[in-house]
Coordinates of C-alpha atoms in Angstrom, one line a residue:
Chain A
G1 CA -15.0 -9.8 24.7
E2 CA -16.4 -10.9 21.4
N3 CA -19.9 -12.4 21.5
V4 CA -22.2 -14.2 19.2
E5 CA -25.9 -14.5 20.0
Q6 CA -28.0 -17.2 18.3
H7 CA -31.8 -17.6 18.1
P8 CA -33.9 -19.5 18.5
S9 CA -32.5 -22.2 20.8
T10 CA -35.0 -24.7 19.5
L11 CA -37.0 -24.8 16.3
S12 CA -39.5 -27.3 15.1
V13 CA -40.9 -27.2 11.5
Q14 CA -42.9 -29.5 9.3
E15 CA -41.1 -31.5 6.7
G16 CA -41.0 -29.4 3.5
D17 CA -41.2 -26.1 5.2
S18 CA -38.4 -23.6 5.6
A19 CA -36.3 -23.0 8.7
V20 CA -34.4 -19.8 9.6
I21 CA -31.8 -19.4 12.3
K22 CA -30.4 -16.0 13.2
C23 CA -27.1 -14.8 14.7
T24 CA -25.7 -11.4 15.8
Y25 CA -22.0 -10.7 16.5
S26 CA -20.3 -8.0 18.4
D27 CA -16.8 -7.7 16.8
S28 CA -16.9 -5.3 13.8
A29 CA -13.6 -6.8 12.6
S30 CA -15.1 -10.3 12.1
N31 CA -14.8 -11.3 8.5
Y32 CA -15.6 -15.0 8.3
F33 CA -18.9 -16.6 9.3
P34 CA -19.3 -20.4 9.2
W35 CA -22.3 -22.6 10.1
Y36 CA -21.8 -26.0 11.6
K37 CA -24.2 -28.9 11.8
Q38 CA -23.9 -31.5 14.6
E39 CA -26.0 -34.6 14.3
L40 CA -26.7 -36.6 17.5
G41 CA -23.6 -38.2 18.8
K42 CA -21.4 -36.9 16.0
R43 CA -18.8 -34.1 15.6
P44 CA -19.7 -30.7 14.2
Q45 CA -19.2 -30.3 10.5
L46 CA -19.1 -27.2 8.3
I47 CA -22.2 -26.9 6.0
I48 CA -21.7 -23.4 4.6
D49 CA -19.7 -20.3 5.2
I50 CA -19.6 -16.7 4.1
R51 CA -17.0 -14.0 4.1
S52 CA -17.6 -10.3 4.8
N53 CA -17.2 -9.2 1.2
V54 CA -20.3 -11.2 0.2
G55 CA -23.9 -10.6 1.2
E56 CA -25.4 -14.0 0.3
K57 CA -24.3 -17.5 -0.5
K58 CA -26.3 -20.5 -1.5
D59 CA -25.6 -24.2 -1.8
Q60 CA -28.6 -26.3 -2.9
R61 CA -31.2 -26.1 -0.1
I62 CA -29.2 -24.0 2.3
A63 CA -28.3 -20.3 2.1
V64 CA -26.6 -17.8 4.3
T65 CA -27.2 -14.0 4.3
L66 CA -24.9 -11.4 6.0
N67 CA -25.7 -7.9 7.0
K68 CA -22.5 -6.3 8.0
T69 CA -24.0 -3.0 9.0
A70 CA -26.4 -4.6 11.4
K71 CA -23.9 -7.3 12.4
H72 CA -26.2 -10.2 11.8
F73 CA -26.2 -13.2 9.6
S74 CA -28.8 -16.0 9.0
L75 CA -29.0 -19.6 7.9
H76 CA -32.0 -20.5 5.6
I77 CA -32.9 -24.1 5.0
T78 CA -35.6 -24.7 2.4
E79 CA -37.7 -27.8 1.7
T80 CA -36.6 -29.3 5.0
Q81 CA -36.1 -33.1 5.2
P82 CA -35.9 -35.4 8.3
E83 CA -32.1 -35.6 7.9
D84 CA -31.9 -31.9 8.5
S85 CA -32.7 -32.6 12.2
A86 CA -29.6 -31.6 14.2
V87 CA -28.0 -28.9 16.3
Y88 CA -26.8 -25.9 14.2
F89 CA -24.1 -23.5 15.4
C90 CA -23.2 -20.2 13.9
A91 CA -19.7 -18.7 14.5
A92 CA -17.8 -15.5 13.7
S93 CA -14.1 -15.0 13.4
V94 CA -12.1 -13.0 15.8
G95 CA -8.5 -11.7 15.7
R96 CA -6.1 -11.8 12.8
G97 CA -6.2 -14.6 10.3
A98 CA -9.8 -15.7 10.9
Q99 CA -8.7 -19.0 12.4
K100 CA -10.1 -18.3 15.9
L101 CA -13.9 -18.5 16.1
V102 CA -16.6 -17.5 18.6
F103 CA -19.6 -19.8 18.5
G104 CA -23.3 -19.1 19.1
Q105 CA -25.2 -21.1 21.7
G106 CA -26.7 -23.5 19.1
T107 CA -30.2 -24.2 17.7
R108 CA -31.8 -27.6 18.0
L109 CA -33.8 -28.1 14.7
T110 CA -36.4 -30.8 14.6
I111 CA -38.1 -31.7 11.3
N112 CA -41.6 -33.2 11.9
P113 CA -42.7 -35.7 9.3
Chain B
D1 CA -9.2 -37.9 4.2
V2 CA -8.9 -35.4 7.0
K3 CA -8.6 -36.9 10.4
V4 CA -8.7 -35.6 13.9
T5 CA -8.7 -38.2 16.7
Q6 CA -9.2 -37.9 20.4
S7 CA -7.7 -40.4 22.9
S8 CA -11.0 -41.4 24.6
R9 CA -14.7 -41.2 23.7
Y10 CA -15.8 -41.6 27.3
L11 CA -13.9 -40.9 30.5
V12 CA -14.9 -41.1 34.2
K13 CA -12.6 -39.6 36.8
R14 CA -12.8 -38.7 40.4
T15 CA -12.6 -35.2 42.0
G16 CA -9.0 -34.1 42.4
E17 CA -7.5 -36.5 39.8
K18 CA -5.2 -35.2 37.1
V19 CA -6.8 -35.8 33.7
F20 CA -5.1 -35.8 30.3
L21 CA -7.1 -35.5 27.0
E22 CA -5.2 -35.9 23.9
C23 CA -5.9 -34.9 20.3
V24 CA -4.0 -35.8 17.2
Q25 CA -4.4 -34.5 13.6
D26 CA -2.8 -35.8 10.5
M27 CA -3.3 -32.8 8.3
D28 CA -0.1 -30.9 9.2
H29 CA -2.3 -28.0 10.6
E30 CA -0.6 -25.2 12.5
N31 CA -3.6 -24.3 14.6
M32 CA -5.3 -26.5 17.1
F33 CA -8.1 -25.8 19.6
W34 CA -9.8 -27.2 22.6
Y35 CA -13.5 -26.5 23.2
R36 CA -15.9 -27.4 25.8
Q37 CA -19.5 -28.1 24.8
D38 CA -22.4 -27.7 27.2
P39 CA -26.2 -27.6 26.4
G40 CA -27.4 -24.1 25.8
L41 CA -23.8 -22.6 25.9
G42 CA -22.5 -23.7 22.5
L43 CA -18.8 -24.4 22.0
R44 CA -16.6 -22.4 24.3
L45 CA -12.9 -22.0 23.6
I46 CA -10.6 -23.2 26.4
Y47 CA -7.2 -22.8 24.8
F48 CA -5.7 -22.8 21.3
S49 CA -2.3 -23.2 19.8
Y50 CA -1.0 -21.7 16.6
D51 CA 2.4 -23.5 16.6
V52 CA 4.5 -26.0 18.5
K53 CA 5.0 -24.8 22.1
M54 CA 2.8 -21.8 21.5
K55 CA -0.5 -21.4 23.2
E56 CA -3.1 -18.7 24.0
K57 CA -5.9 -18.7 26.5
G58 CA -9.4 -18.8 25.2
D59 CA -12.6 -17.7 26.9
I60 CA -12.7 -20.2 29.8
P61 CA -9.1 -21.3 30.6
E62 CA -9.5 -21.5 34.4
G63 CA -8.7 -25.0 35.7
Y64 CA -7.1 -26.1 32.5
S65 CA -3.7 -26.2 30.9
V66 CA -2.4 -27.4 27.5
S67 CA 0.7 -28.8 26.0
R68 CA 1.9 -28.9 22.4
E69 CA 5.2 -30.5 22.0
K70 CA 4.7 -31.8 18.5
K71 CA 2.7 -30.2 15.6
E72 CA 0.2 -33.1 15.3
R73 CA -0.6 -33.4 19.0
F74 CA -2.4 -31.1 21.4
S75 CA -3.1 -32.1 25.0
L76 CA -5.6 -30.7 27.4
I77 CA -4.8 -31.1 31.1
L78 CA -7.1 -30.8 34.1
E79 CA -4.6 -30.4 37.0
S80 CA -7.2 -31.3 39.6
A81 CA -10.6 -32.3 38.2
S82 CA -13.7 -30.9 39.7
T83 CA -17.4 -31.9 39.1
N84 CA -18.1 -28.6 37.2
Q85 CA -15.6 -29.8 34.6
T86 CA -18.0 -32.6 33.6
S87 CA -18.7 -31.9 30.0
M88 CA -18.1 -32.8 26.3
Y89 CA -14.6 -31.8 25.1
L90 CA -13.9 -31.2 21.5
C91 CA -10.6 -30.7 19.7
A92 CA -10.3 -29.0 16.3
S93 CA -7.6 -28.0 13.9
I94 CA -7.2 -25.7 10.9
A95 CA -4.4 -24.6 8.6
S96 CA -3.1 -21.1 8.8
G97 CA -4.4 -18.6 6.3
R98 CA -7.7 -16.8 5.7
G99 CA -9.8 -19.1 7.8
G100 CA -11.9 -21.9 6.7
E101 CA -13.3 -25.2 8.0
Q102 CA -12.2 -26.2 11.5
F103 CA -12.0 -30.0 11.5
F104 CA -13.3 -31.5 14.7
G105 CA -12.5 -34.6 16.6
P106 CA -15.2 -37.0 17.8
G107 CA -15.3 -35.5 21.3
T108 CA -14.5 -36.9 24.8
R109 CA -17.4 -37.1 27.2
L110 CA -15.8 -36.5 30.6
T111 CA -17.6 -37.3 33.8
V112 CA -16.0 -36.2 37.1
L113 CA -17.5 -37.8 40.2

């Protein structure tokens, strides 16, 4: 079946440095790629997404890049801050309509002051 | 304001008990999902529903069933709870269309003793 691999599983960076999380997907029909952030004890929330007709998207300190040929996409966080500490999940759409998602295993990001 | 609620935040049940987890959304969304979240495994789809009385199996449906009698409510049923079903259960919903943000509930932490 469809699969999304996410790396690394844990990431620790110094405050102010950049963080990069990478995902690969298996379904060539996937056309929607969201990233969710889950703070401790809270529900996952969408932070940024990208569709297959776009190669890069940026929103302030976060950006996502997509390489359809290689079937991988990445989340980039610049100038990291303590409030960026959370678990991040990538996902890829499957099937028609792009409502159904397959999630990666998650990355626990820790920002060290 | 978008809202997805789940019937319980914490639940403790005994092996063999029948367990009901309920999810309600107030956004008139057609699609609703039940996920299971375990450390290192990400969010795995148990079942989803794209309309009232319609359901499809996700990646890990064994040991679970679902019910959707009204558009706003999606129930997850564990017919005979087992210890390996101890987990965090998350409900989500999304409107039909080209994909977009799935809105998550706060989660139910289920412990089966």
